[in-house]
mmCIF file of N, CA, C and O in Angstrom:
data_model
loop_
_atom_site.group_PDB
_atom_site.id
_atom_site.type_symbol
_atom_site.label_atom_id
_atom_site.label_comp_id
_atom_site.label_asym_id
_atom_site.label_seq_id
_atom_site.Cartn_x
_atom_site.Cartn_y
_atom_site.Cartn_z
ATOM 1 N N MET A 3 -7.528 2.928 -12.131
ATOM 2 C CA MET A 3 -6.930 2.792 -10.811
ATOM 3 C C MET A 3 -6.056 1.547 -10.788
ATOM 4 O O MET A 3 -6.429 0.493 -11.262
ATOM 5 N N ASP A 4 -4.852 1.695 -10.240
ATOM 6 C CA ASP A 4 -3.961 0.553 -10.061
ATOM 7 C C ASP A 4 -4.564 -0.415 -9.055
ATOM 8 O O ASP A 4 -5.364 -0.025 -8.210
ATOM 9 N N LYS A 5 -4.157 -1.672 -9.152
ATOM 10 C CA LYS A 5 -4.610 -2.642 -8.155
ATOM 11 C C LYS A 5 -3.958 -2.337 -6.820
ATOM 12 O O LYS A 5 -2.815 -1.903 -6.748
ATOM 13 N N PHE A 6 -4.705 -2.605 -5.763
ATOM 14 C CA PHE A 6 -4.225 -2.353 -4.414
ATOM 15 C C PHE A 6 -4.569 -3.557 -3.554
ATOM 16 O O PHE A 6 -5.646 -4.140 -3.703
ATOM 17 N N PHE A 7 -3.658 -3.929 -2.650
ATOM 18 C CA PHE A 7 -3.815 -5.156 -1.882
ATOM 19 C C PHE A 7 -3.685 -4.934 -0.376
ATOM 20 O O PHE A 7 -2.909 -4.096 0.064
ATOM 21 N N ARG A 8 -4.450 -5.733 0.372
ATOM 22 C CA ARG A 8 -4.225 -5.879 1.809
ATOM 23 C C ARG A 8 -3.334 -7.105 1.933
ATOM 24 O O ARG A 8 -3.625 -8.165 1.370
ATOM 25 N N ILE A 9 -2.248 -6.951 2.657
ATOM 26 C CA ILE A 9 -1.225 -7.991 2.751
ATOM 27 C C ILE A 9 -1.122 -8.442 4.202
ATOM 28 O O ILE A 9 -0.878 -7.628 5.080
ATOM 29 N N ARG A 10 -1.315 -9.718 4.429
ATOM 30 C CA ARG A 10 -1.129 -10.260 5.774
ATOM 31 C C ARG A 10 0.171 -11.042 5.770
ATOM 32 O O ARG A 10 0.358 -11.967 4.976
ATOM 33 N N ILE A 11 1.062 -10.652 6.663
ATOM 34 C CA ILE A 11 2.379 -11.276 6.749
ATOM 35 C C ILE A 11 2.452 -12.041 8.060
ATOM 36 O O ILE A 11 2.167 -11.483 9.119
ATOM 37 N N ASP A 12 2.796 -13.322 7.976
ATOM 38 C CA ASP A 12 2.827 -14.198 9.151
ATOM 39 C C ASP A 12 4.202 -14.824 9.336
ATOM 40 O O ASP A 12 4.925 -15.067 8.368
ATOM 41 N N SER A 13 4.503 -15.110 10.610
ATOM 42 C CA SER A 13 5.711 -15.853 10.954
ATOM 43 C C SER A 13 5.494 -16.503 12.316
ATOM 44 O O SER A 13 4.691 -16.041 13.111
ATOM 45 N N ASP A 14 6.244 -17.574 12.564
ATOM 46 C CA ASP A 14 6.172 -18.195 13.890
ATOM 47 C C ASP A 14 7.272 -17.650 14.797
ATOM 48 O O ASP A 14 7.469 -18.134 15.904
ATOM 49 N N ASN A 15 7.987 -16.626 14.308
ATOM 50 C CA ASN A 15 9.084 -16.032 15.065
ATOM 51 C C ASN A 15 8.995 -14.510 14.934
ATOM 52 O O ASN A 15 9.071 -13.976 13.829
ATOM 53 N N ILE A 16 8.828 -13.826 16.046
ATOM 54 C CA ILE A 16 8.659 -12.364 16.000
ATOM 55 C C ILE A 16 9.896 -11.662 15.450
ATOM 56 O O ILE A 16 9.790 -10.647 14.761
ATOM 57 N N GLU A 17 11.073 -12.194 15.732
ATOM 58 C CA GLU A 17 12.304 -11.573 15.218
ATOM 59 C C GLU A 17 12.353 -11.643 13.690
ATOM 60 O O GLU A 17 12.720 -10.675 13.028
ATOM 61 N N ASN A 18 11.963 -12.788 13.120
ATOM 62 C CA ASN A 18 11.927 -12.918 11.662
ATOM 63 C C ASN A 18 10.940 -11.922 11.056
ATOM 64 O O ASN A 18 11.233 -11.291 10.039
ATOM 65 N N LEU A 19 9.783 -11.795 11.670
ATOM 66 C CA LEU A 19 8.770 -10.875 11.167
ATOM 67 C C LEU A 19 9.239 -9.427 11.283
ATOM 68 O O LEU A 19 9.125 -8.645 10.342
ATOM 69 N N THR A 20 9.800 -9.072 12.419
ATOM 70 C CA THR A 20 10.306 -7.713 12.626
ATOM 71 C C THR A 20 11.408 -7.380 11.617
ATOM 72 O O THR A 20 11.405 -6.296 11.027
ATOM 73 N N ASN A 21 12.318 -8.299 11.393
ATOM 74 C CA ASN A 21 13.387 -8.073 10.421
ATOM 75 C C ASN A 21 12.836 -7.919 9.009
ATOM 76 O O ASN A 21 13.294 -7.076 8.236
ATOM 77 N N PHE A 22 11.848 -8.725 8.660
ATOM 78 C CA PHE A 22 11.234 -8.642 7.334
ATOM 79 C C PHE A 22 10.590 -7.280 7.127
ATOM 80 O O PHE A 22 10.718 -6.674 6.059
ATOM 81 N N ILE A 23 9.929 -6.773 8.154
ATOM 82 C CA ILE A 23 9.285 -5.454 8.062
ATOM 83 C C ILE A 23 10.343 -4.356 7.913
ATOM 84 O O ILE A 23 10.172 -3.415 7.138
ATOM 85 N N LYS A 24 11.427 -4.469 8.647
ATOM 86 C CA LYS A 24 12.503 -3.464 8.553
ATOM 87 C C LYS A 24 13.163 -3.483 7.176
ATOM 88 O O LYS A 24 13.529 -2.444 6.642
ATOM 89 N N GLU A 25 13.319 -4.666 6.602
ATOM 90 C CA GLU A 25 13.964 -4.800 5.295
ATOM 91 C C GLU A 25 13.049 -4.385 4.146
ATOM 92 O O GLU A 25 13.527 -4.084 3.054
ATOM 93 N N ASN A 26 11.745 -4.401 4.380
ATOM 94 C CA ASN A 26 10.766 -4.096 3.340
ATOM 95 C C ASN A 26 9.782 -3.060 3.870
ATOM 96 O O ASN A 26 8.761 -3.416 4.453
ATOM 97 N N PRO A 27 10.092 -1.781 3.673
ATOM 98 C CA PRO A 27 9.211 -0.732 4.191
ATOM 99 C C PRO A 27 7.782 -0.923 3.673
ATOM 100 O O PRO A 27 7.564 -1.091 2.477
ATOM 101 N N LEU A 28 6.845 -0.930 4.606
ATOM 102 C CA LEU A 28 5.455 -1.203 4.270
ATOM 103 C C LEU A 28 4.534 -0.127 4.826
ATOM 104 O O LEU A 28 4.854 0.510 5.826
ATOM 105 N N ASP A 29 3.387 0.020 4.190
ATOM 106 C CA ASP A 29 2.355 0.897 4.726
ATOM 107 C C ASP A 29 1.483 0.027 5.631
ATOM 108 O O ASP A 29 0.698 -0.775 5.151
ATOM 109 N N ILE A 30 1.662 0.177 6.935
ATOM 110 C CA ILE A 30 0.854 -0.624 7.855
ATOM 111 C C ILE A 30 -0.360 0.159 8.332
ATOM 112 O O ILE A 30 -1.137 -0.341 9.145
ATOM 113 N N GLY A 31 -0.555 1.360 7.805
ATOM 114 C CA GLY A 31 -1.733 2.144 8.138
ATOM 115 C C GLY A 31 -1.939 2.230 9.634
ATOM 116 O O GLY A 31 -1.009 2.434 10.396
ATOM 117 N N CYS A 32 -3.151 2.040 10.062
ATOM 118 C CA CYS A 32 -3.498 2.092 11.491
ATOM 119 C C CYS A 32 -3.861 0.699 11.987
ATOM 120 O O CYS A 32 -4.815 0.513 12.732
ATOM 121 N N THR A 33 -3.108 -0.284 11.555
ATOM 122 C CA THR A 33 -3.460 -1.673 11.867
ATOM 123 C C THR A 33 -3.109 -2.100 13.279
ATOM 124 O O THR A 33 -3.519 -3.155 13.716
ATOM 125 N N GLY A 34 -2.331 -1.302 13.968
ATOM 126 C CA GLY A 34 -2.017 -1.643 15.355
ATOM 127 C C GLY A 34 -0.743 -2.424 15.532
ATOM 128 O O GLY A 34 -0.411 -2.839 16.637
ATOM 129 N N GLY A 35 -0.020 -2.676 14.468
ATOM 130 C CA GLY A 35 1.255 -3.361 14.611
ATOM 131 C C GLY A 35 1.135 -4.869 14.599
ATOM 132 O O GLY A 35 0.162 -5.441 14.114
ATOM 133 N N ILE A 36 2.116 -5.519 15.171
ATOM 134 C CA ILE A 36 2.202 -6.978 15.164
ATOM 135 C C ILE A 36 1.244 -7.571 16.193
ATOM 136 O O ILE A 36 1.178 -7.127 17.327
ATOM 137 N N THR A 37 0.520 -8.588 15.762
ATOM 138 C CA THR A 37 -0.408 -9.309 16.634
ATOM 139 C C THR A 37 0.196 -10.667 16.973
ATOM 140 O O THR A 37 0.689 -11.368 16.094
ATOM 141 N N GLU A 38 0.142 -11.031 18.250
ATOM 142 C CA GLU A 38 0.602 -12.351 18.681
ATOM 143 C C GLU A 38 -0.620 -13.216 18.968
ATOM 144 O O GLU A 38 -1.551 -12.799 19.658
ATOM 145 N N TYR A 39 -0.625 -14.421 18.423
ATOM 146 C CA TYR A 39 -1.749 -15.335 18.598
ATOM 147 C C TYR A 39 -1.412 -16.418 19.627
ATOM 148 O O TYR A 39 -0.249 -16.690 19.895
ATOM 149 N N LYS A 40 -2.455 -17.028 20.167
ATOM 150 C CA LYS A 40 -2.271 -18.044 21.209
ATOM 151 C C LYS A 40 -1.462 -19.239 20.724
ATOM 152 O O LYS A 40 -0.800 -19.896 21.511
ATOM 153 N N ASP A 41 -1.537 -19.534 19.429
ATOM 154 C CA ASP A 41 -0.803 -20.689 18.909
ATOM 155 C C ASP A 41 0.683 -20.392 18.682
ATOM 156 O O ASP A 41 1.432 -21.243 18.206
ATOM 157 N N GLY A 42 1.119 -19.155 19.004
ATOM 158 C CA GLY A 42 2.535 -18.825 18.944
ATOM 159 C C GLY A 42 3.004 -18.182 17.654
ATOM 160 O O GLY A 42 4.197 -17.962 17.475
ATOM 161 N N HIS A 43 2.078 -17.884 16.754
ATOM 162 C CA HIS A 43 2.550 -17.195 15.551
ATOM 163 C C HIS A 43 2.228 -15.708 15.627
ATOM 164 O O HIS A 43 1.439 -15.269 16.450
ATOM 165 N N PHE A 44 2.875 -14.941 14.751
ATOM 166 C CA PHE A 44 2.774 -13.490 14.756
ATOM 167 C C PHE A 44 2.332 -13.025 13.378
ATOM 168 O O PHE A 44 2.646 -13.653 12.367
ATOM 169 N N SER A 45 1.611 -11.902 13.358
ATOM 170 C CA SER A 45 1.050 -11.428 12.107
ATOM 171 C C SER A 45 0.967 -9.907 12.095
ATOM 172 O O SER A 45 0.835 -9.270 13.140
ATOM 173 N N ILE A 46 1.032 -9.346 10.892
ATOM 174 C CA ILE A 46 0.825 -7.910 10.718
ATOM 175 C C ILE A 46 0.147 -7.699 9.369
ATOM 176 O O ILE A 46 0.361 -8.470 8.435
ATOM 177 N N GLU A 47 -0.711 -6.678 9.294
ATOM 178 C CA GLU A 47 -1.355 -6.314 8.043
ATOM 179 C C GLU A 47 -0.672 -5.095 7.472
ATOM 180 O O GLU A 47 -0.298 -4.178 8.198
ATOM 181 N N ALA A 48 -0.529 -5.103 6.147
ATOM 182 C CA ALA A 48 0.054 -3.966 5.443
ATOM 183 C C ALA A 48 -0.759 -3.744 4.173
ATOM 184 O O ALA A 48 -1.632 -4.546 3.833
ATOM 185 N N TYR A 49 -0.453 -2.673 3.489
ATOM 186 C CA TYR A 49 -1.153 -2.325 2.258
ATOM 187 C C TYR A 49 -0.135 -1.933 1.199
ATOM 188 O O TYR A 49 0.891 -1.336 1.504
ATOM 189 N N GLY A 50 -0.426 -2.280 -0.059
ATOM 190 C CA GLY A 50 0.492 -1.914 -1.123
ATOM 191 C C GLY A 50 -0.129 -2.034 -2.492
ATOM 192 O O GLY A 50 -1.124 -2.733 -2.685
ATOM 193 N N ASN A 51 0.483 -1.327 -3.443
ATOM 194 C CA ASN A 51 0.010 -1.430 -4.823
ATOM 195 C C ASN A 51 0.581 -2.704 -5.448
ATOM 196 O O ASN A 51 1.303 -3.463 -4.800
ATOM 197 N N GLU A 52 0.290 -2.912 -6.719
ATOM 198 C CA GLU A 52 0.679 -4.154 -7.379
ATOM 199 C C GLU A 52 2.202 -4.335 -7.420
ATOM 200 O O GLU A 52 2.711 -5.422 -7.153
ATOM 201 N N ASN A 53 2.934 -3.267 -7.711
ATOM 202 C CA ASN A 53 4.394 -3.363 -7.787
ATOM 203 C C ASN A 53 5.005 -3.655 -6.421
ATOM 204 O O ASN A 53 5.899 -4.502 -6.296
ATOM 205 N N GLU A 54 4.539 -2.956 -5.404
ATOM 206 C CA GLU A 54 5.051 -3.174 -4.045
ATOM 207 C C GLU A 54 4.755 -4.598 -3.585
ATOM 208 O O GLU A 54 5.596 -5.252 -2.960
ATOM 209 N N THR A 55 3.577 -5.069 -3.902
ATOM 210 C CA THR A 55 3.154 -6.399 -3.482
ATOM 211 C C THR A 55 3.969 -7.480 -4.175
ATOM 212 O O THR A 55 4.388 -8.457 -3.552
ATOM 213 N N LYS A 56 4.230 -7.284 -5.459
ATOM 214 C CA LYS A 56 5.032 -8.252 -6.210
ATOM 215 C C LYS A 56 6.443 -8.355 -5.617
ATOM 216 O O LYS A 56 6.973 -9.450 -5.424
ATOM 217 N N LYS A 57 7.039 -7.204 -5.325
ATOM 218 C CA LYS A 57 8.376 -7.189 -4.727
ATOM 219 C C LYS A 57 8.362 -7.899 -3.373
ATOM 220 O O LYS A 57 9.265 -8.674 -3.046
ATOM 221 N N LEU A 58 7.328 -7.643 -2.586
ATOM 222 C CA LEU A 58 7.213 -8.253 -1.271
ATOM 223 C C LEU A 58 7.082 -9.771 -1.379
ATOM 224 O O LEU A 58 7.686 -10.508 -0.603
ATOM 225 N N GLN A 59 6.316 -10.240 -2.354
ATOM 226 C CA GLN A 59 6.166 -11.676 -2.570
ATOM 227 C C GLN A 59 7.514 -12.318 -2.913
ATOM 228 O O GLN A 59 7.831 -13.405 -2.432
ATOM 229 N N GLU A 60 8.294 -11.639 -3.759
ATOM 230 C CA GLU A 60 9.611 -12.161 -4.136
ATOM 231 C C GLU A 60 10.521 -12.268 -2.914
ATOM 232 O O GLU A 60 11.235 -13.261 -2.749
ATOM 233 N N GLU A 61 10.483 -11.258 -2.063
ATOM 234 C CA GLU A 61 11.294 -11.278 -0.840
ATOM 235 C C GLU A 61 10.833 -12.381 0.108
ATOM 236 O O GLU A 61 11.643 -13.042 0.746
ATOM 237 N N ALA A 62 9.523 -12.579 0.196
ATOM 238 C CA ALA A 62 8.981 -13.618 1.076
ATOM 239 C C ALA A 62 9.352 -15.017 0.576
ATOM 240 O O ALA A 62 9.604 -15.914 1.377
ATOM 241 N N LEU A 63 9.396 -15.193 -0.738
ATOM 242 C CA LEU A 63 9.787 -16.490 -1.294
ATOM 243 C C LEU A 63 11.207 -16.863 -0.896
ATOM 244 O O LEU A 63 11.513 -18.034 -0.675
ATOM 245 N N LYS A 64 12.069 -15.871 -0.796
ATOM 246 C CA LYS A 64 13.450 -16.122 -0.369
ATOM 247 C C LYS A 64 13.500 -16.615 1.079
ATOM 248 O O LYS A 64 14.447 -17.255 1.488
ATOM 249 N N LYS A 65 12.463 -16.276 1.843
ATOM 250 C CA LYS A 65 12.414 -16.652 3.261
ATOM 251 C C LYS A 65 11.180 -17.534 3.521
ATOM 252 O O LYS A 65 10.556 -17.443 4.564
ATOM 253 N N SER A 66 10.855 -18.382 2.567
ATOM 254 C CA SER A 66 9.611 -19.142 2.632
ATOM 255 C C SER A 66 9.502 -20.023 3.870
ATOM 256 O O SER A 66 8.404 -20.367 4.293
ATOM 257 N N ASP A 67 10.628 -20.371 4.461
ATOM 258 C CA ASP A 67 10.573 -21.173 5.675
ATOM 259 C C ASP A 67 10.314 -20.315 6.912
ATOM 260 O O ASP A 67 10.048 -20.837 7.989
ATOM 261 N N LYS A 68 10.363 -18.983 6.756
ATOM 262 C CA LYS A 68 10.211 -18.090 7.900
ATOM 263 C C LYS A 68 9.018 -17.145 7.793
ATOM 264 O O LYS A 68 8.476 -16.719 8.799
ATOM 265 N N ILE A 69 8.625 -16.787 6.564
ATOM 266 C CA ILE A 69 7.598 -15.776 6.336
ATOM 267 C C ILE A 69 6.569 -16.306 5.349
ATOM 268 O O ILE A 69 6.921 -16.893 4.324
ATOM 269 N N THR A 70 5.292 -16.080 5.635
ATOM 270 C CA THR A 70 4.235 -16.382 4.668
ATOM 271 C C THR A 70 3.407 -15.111 4.439
ATOM 272 O O THR A 70 3.271 -14.272 5.331
ATOM 273 N N ILE A 71 2.853 -15.006 3.229
ATOM 274 C CA ILE A 71 2.088 -13.825 2.853
ATOM 275 C C ILE A 71 0.744 -14.258 2.282
ATOM 276 O O ILE A 71 0.667 -15.198 1.497
ATOM 277 N N ASP A 72 -0.294 -13.555 2.689
ATOM 278 C CA ASP A 72 -1.640 -13.776 2.162
ATOM 279 C C ASP A 72 -2.127 -12.443 1.607
ATOM 280 O O ASP A 72 -2.108 -11.425 2.314
ATOM 281 N N LEU A 73 -2.582 -12.437 0.355
ATOM 282 C CA LEU A 73 -3.009 -11.202 -0.308
ATOM 283 C C LEU A 73 -4.509 -11.182 -0.544
ATOM 284 O O LEU A 73 -5.107 -12.206 -0.867
ATOM 285 N N VAL A 74 -5.093 -9.995 -0.414
ATOM 286 C CA VAL A 74 -6.494 -9.782 -0.766
ATOM 287 C C VAL A 74 -6.540 -8.527 -1.628
ATOM 288 O O VAL A 74 -6.087 -7.456 -1.208
ATOM 289 N N ASP A 75 -7.085 -8.668 -2.834
ATOM 290 C CA ASP A 75 -7.230 -7.521 -3.730
ATOM 291 C C ASP A 75 -8.366 -6.648 -3.209
ATOM 292 O O ASP A 75 -9.521 -7.077 -3.146
ATOM 293 N N ILE A 76 -8.043 -5.424 -2.812
ATOM 294 C CA ILE A 76 -9.059 -4.519 -2.260
ATOM 295 C C ILE A 76 -9.313 -3.331 -3.195
ATOM 296 O O ILE A 76 -9.865 -2.317 -2.784
ATOM 297 N N THR A 77 -8.947 -3.474 -4.465
ATOM 298 C CA THR A 77 -9.086 -2.386 -5.431
ATOM 299 C C THR A 77 -10.530 -1.916 -5.521
ATOM 300 O O THR A 77 -10.808 -0.708 -5.447
ATOM 301 N N GLN A 78 -11.468 -2.830 -5.687
ATOM 302 C CA GLN A 78 -12.878 -2.446 -5.828
ATOM 303 C C GLN A 78 -13.402 -1.801 -4.557
ATOM 304 O O GLN A 78 -14.138 -0.827 -4.595
ATOM 305 N N TYR A 79 -13.001 -2.338 -3.415
ATOM 306 C CA TYR A 79 -13.411 -1.773 -2.130
ATOM 307 C C TYR A 79 -12.954 -0.327 -2.021
ATOM 308 O O TYR A 79 -13.716 0.551 -1.636
ATOM 309 N N LEU A 80 -11.690 -0.071 -2.368
ATOM 310 C CA LEU A 80 -11.172 1.309 -2.301
ATOM 311 C C LEU A 80 -11.909 2.219 -3.260
ATOM 312 O O LEU A 80 -12.239 3.356 -2.930
ATOM 313 N N SER A 81 -12.181 1.708 -4.453
ATOM 314 C CA SER A 81 -12.895 2.506 -5.448
ATOM 315 C C SER A 81 -14.274 2.894 -4.929
ATOM 316 O O SER A 81 -14.694 4.048 -5.060
ATOM 317 N N ASP A 82 -14.969 1.953 -4.323
ATOM 318 C CA ASP A 82 -16.297 2.242 -3.762
ATOM 319 C C ASP A 82 -16.200 3.246 -2.624
ATOM 320 O O ASP A 82 -17.018 4.147 -2.504
ATOM 321 N N ARG A 83 -15.200 3.096 -1.749
ATOM 322 C CA ARG A 83 -15.045 4.000 -0.606
ATOM 323 C C ARG A 83 -14.670 5.414 -1.057
ATOM 324 O O ARG A 83 -15.087 6.392 -0.451
ATOM 325 N N GLN A 84 -13.866 5.533 -2.117
ATOM 326 C CA GLN A 84 -13.456 6.851 -2.579
ATOM 327 C C GLN A 84 -14.634 7.655 -3.116
ATOM 328 O O GLN A 84 -14.602 8.879 -3.112
ATOM 329 N N LYS A 85 -15.679 6.980 -3.539
ATOM 330 C CA LYS A 85 -16.885 7.677 -4.010
ATOM 331 C C LYS A 85 -17.565 8.422 -2.869
ATOM 332 O O LYS A 85 -18.303 9.376 -3.096
ATOM 333 N N GLU A 86 -17.313 8.005 -1.635
ATOM 334 C CA GLU A 86 -17.912 8.641 -0.466
ATOM 335 C C GLU A 86 -17.176 9.908 -0.047
ATOM 336 O O GLU A 86 -17.682 10.685 0.750
ATOM 337 N N VAL A 87 -15.969 10.095 -0.568
ATOM 338 C CA VAL A 87 -15.154 11.233 -0.162
ATOM 339 C C VAL A 87 -15.635 12.484 -0.882
ATOM 340 O O VAL A 87 -15.747 12.518 -2.105
ATOM 341 N N GLY A 88 -15.905 13.522 -0.102
ATOM 342 C CA GLY A 88 -16.373 14.775 -0.675
ATOM 343 C C GLY A 88 -15.245 15.579 -1.287
ATOM 344 O O GLY A 88 -14.072 15.223 -1.208
ATOM 345 N N THR A 89 -15.617 16.685 -1.906
ATOM 346 C CA THR A 89 -14.618 17.584 -2.485
ATOM 347 C C THR A 89 -14.837 18.977 -1.915
ATOM 348 O O THR A 89 -15.915 19.303 -1.420
ATOM 349 N N GLY A 90 -13.813 19.773 -1.996
ATOM 350 C CA GLY A 90 -13.925 21.144 -1.516
ATOM 351 C C GLY A 90 -13.841 21.242 0.002
ATOM 352 O O GLY A 90 -13.519 20.288 0.690
ATOM 353 N N ASP A 91 -14.157 22.423 0.504
ATOM 354 C CA ASP A 91 -14.092 22.718 1.942
ATOM 355 C C ASP A 91 -15.503 22.722 2.505
ATOM 356 O O ASP A 91 -16.247 23.679 2.323
ATOM 357 N N ARG A 92 -15.880 21.669 3.201
ATOM 358 C CA ARG A 92 -17.248 21.578 3.711
ATOM 359 C C ARG A 92 -17.533 22.567 4.839
ATOM 360 O O ARG A 92 -18.668 22.772 5.229
ATOM 361 N N TYR A 93 -16.495 23.171 5.377
ATOM 362 C CA TYR A 93 -16.677 24.136 6.461
ATOM 363 C C TYR A 93 -16.661 25.584 5.964
ATOM 364 O O TYR A 93 -16.818 26.512 6.742
ATOM 365 N N LYS A 94 -16.480 25.770 4.679
ATOM 366 C CA LYS A 94 -16.341 27.105 4.111
ATOM 367 C C LYS A 94 -17.558 27.985 4.401
ATOM 368 O O LYS A 94 -17.419 29.146 4.757
ATOM 369 N N ASP A 95 -18.752 27.454 4.235
ATOM 370 C CA ASP A 95 -19.974 28.235 4.453
ATOM 371 C C ASP A 95 -20.418 28.233 5.912
ATOM 372 O O ASP A 95 -21.469 28.774 6.238
ATOM 373 N N LYS A 96 -19.662 27.620 6.768
ATOM 374 C CA LYS A 96 -19.915 27.546 8.211
ATOM 375 C C LYS A 96 -21.284 26.933 8.542
ATOM 376 O O LYS A 96 -21.889 27.264 9.543
ATOM 377 N N LYS A 97 -21.745 26.027 7.685
ATOM 378 C CA LYS A 97 -22.993 25.316 7.961
ATOM 379 C C LYS A 97 -22.745 24.177 8.950
ATOM 380 O O LYS A 97 -23.644 23.730 9.622
ATOM 381 N N GLU A 98 -21.499 23.706 8.995
ATOM 382 C CA GLU A 98 -21.107 22.658 9.933
ATOM 383 C C GLU A 98 -20.012 23.226 10.824
ATOM 384 O O GLU A 98 -19.191 24.023 10.391
ATOM 385 N N SER A 99 -20.020 22.802 12.069
ATOM 386 C CA SER A 99 -18.961 23.285 12.965
ATOM 387 C C SER A 99 -17.806 22.287 12.985
ATOM 388 O O SER A 99 -18.003 21.082 12.829
ATOM 389 N N LEU A 100 -16.622 22.805 13.171
ATOM 390 C CA LEU A 100 -15.443 21.957 13.263
ATOM 391 C C LEU A 100 -15.502 21.132 14.536
ATOM 392 O O LEU A 100 -16.006 21.592 15.555
ATOM 393 N N GLN A 101 -14.966 19.926 14.472
ATOM 394 C CA GLN A 101 -14.941 19.056 15.639
ATOM 395 C C GLN A 101 -13.533 18.511 15.817
ATOM 396 O O GLN A 101 -12.757 18.469 14.889
ATOM 397 N N GLY A 102 -13.204 18.102 17.011
ATOM 398 C CA GLY A 102 -11.901 17.497 17.268
ATOM 399 C C GLY A 102 -10.971 18.440 18.001
ATOM 400 O O GLY A 102 -11.344 19.520 18.426
ATOM 401 N N TYR A 103 -9.728 18.004 18.121
ATOM 402 C CA TYR A 103 -8.738 18.741 18.891
ATOM 403 C C TYR A 103 -7.722 19.456 18.011
ATOM 404 O O TYR A 103 -6.674 19.864 18.482
ATOM 405 N N GLY A 104 -8.020 19.610 16.750
ATOM 406 C CA GLY A 104 -7.089 20.268 15.845
ATOM 407 C C GLY A 104 -6.915 21.744 16.164
ATOM 408 O O GLY A 104 -7.674 22.347 16.920
ATOM 409 N N THR A 105 -5.902 22.328 15.602
ATOM 410 C CA THR A 105 -5.621 23.755 15.786
ATOM 411 C C THR A 105 -5.998 24.493 14.511
ATOM 412 O O THR A 105 -5.610 24.090 13.416
ATOM 413 N N LYS A 106 -6.746 25.558 14.648
ATOM 414 C CA LYS A 106 -7.150 26.344 13.488
ATOM 415 C C LYS A 106 -5.939 27.115 12.973
ATOM 416 O O LYS A 106 -5.241 27.775 13.714
ATOM 417 N N VAL A 107 -5.713 27.001 11.676
ATOM 418 C CA VAL A 107 -4.559 27.651 11.054
ATOM 419 C C VAL A 107 -5.068 28.645 10.028
ATOM 420 O O VAL A 107 -5.923 28.315 9.205
ATOM 421 N N LYS A 108 -4.555 29.871 10.065
ATOM 422 C CA LYS A 108 -4.913 30.868 9.052
ATOM 423 C C LYS A 108 -4.100 30.592 7.803
ATOM 424 O O LYS A 108 -2.911 30.342 7.871
ATOM 425 N N GLN A 109 -4.780 30.681 6.662
ATOM 426 C CA GLN A 109 -4.094 30.432 5.389
ATOM 427 C C GLN A 109 -3.926 31.700 4.615
ATOM 428 O O GLN A 109 -4.683 32.577 4.638
#
């Protein structure tokens, strides 16, 4: 498995942060977008593999007075979580009922 990182991107200016995100397409997952803190700085979490993260670091260095990046290697965490993911169609034998607001599609 390739290395995978949680990336926290910070700035004291929302426009700088917004522009950085637009210039560097990121997987922000379901993080909720940009967070504003009481001390006046702004932050967003993103996710990326090793190559994406390296490129992002290089871009951040060019704007070191405006953008800071903090990385956390989450490779092992993802590997452990993926072990919990089942395979196949758990609803095939109709032992469990479907839940949620999805629409049933005939295949």
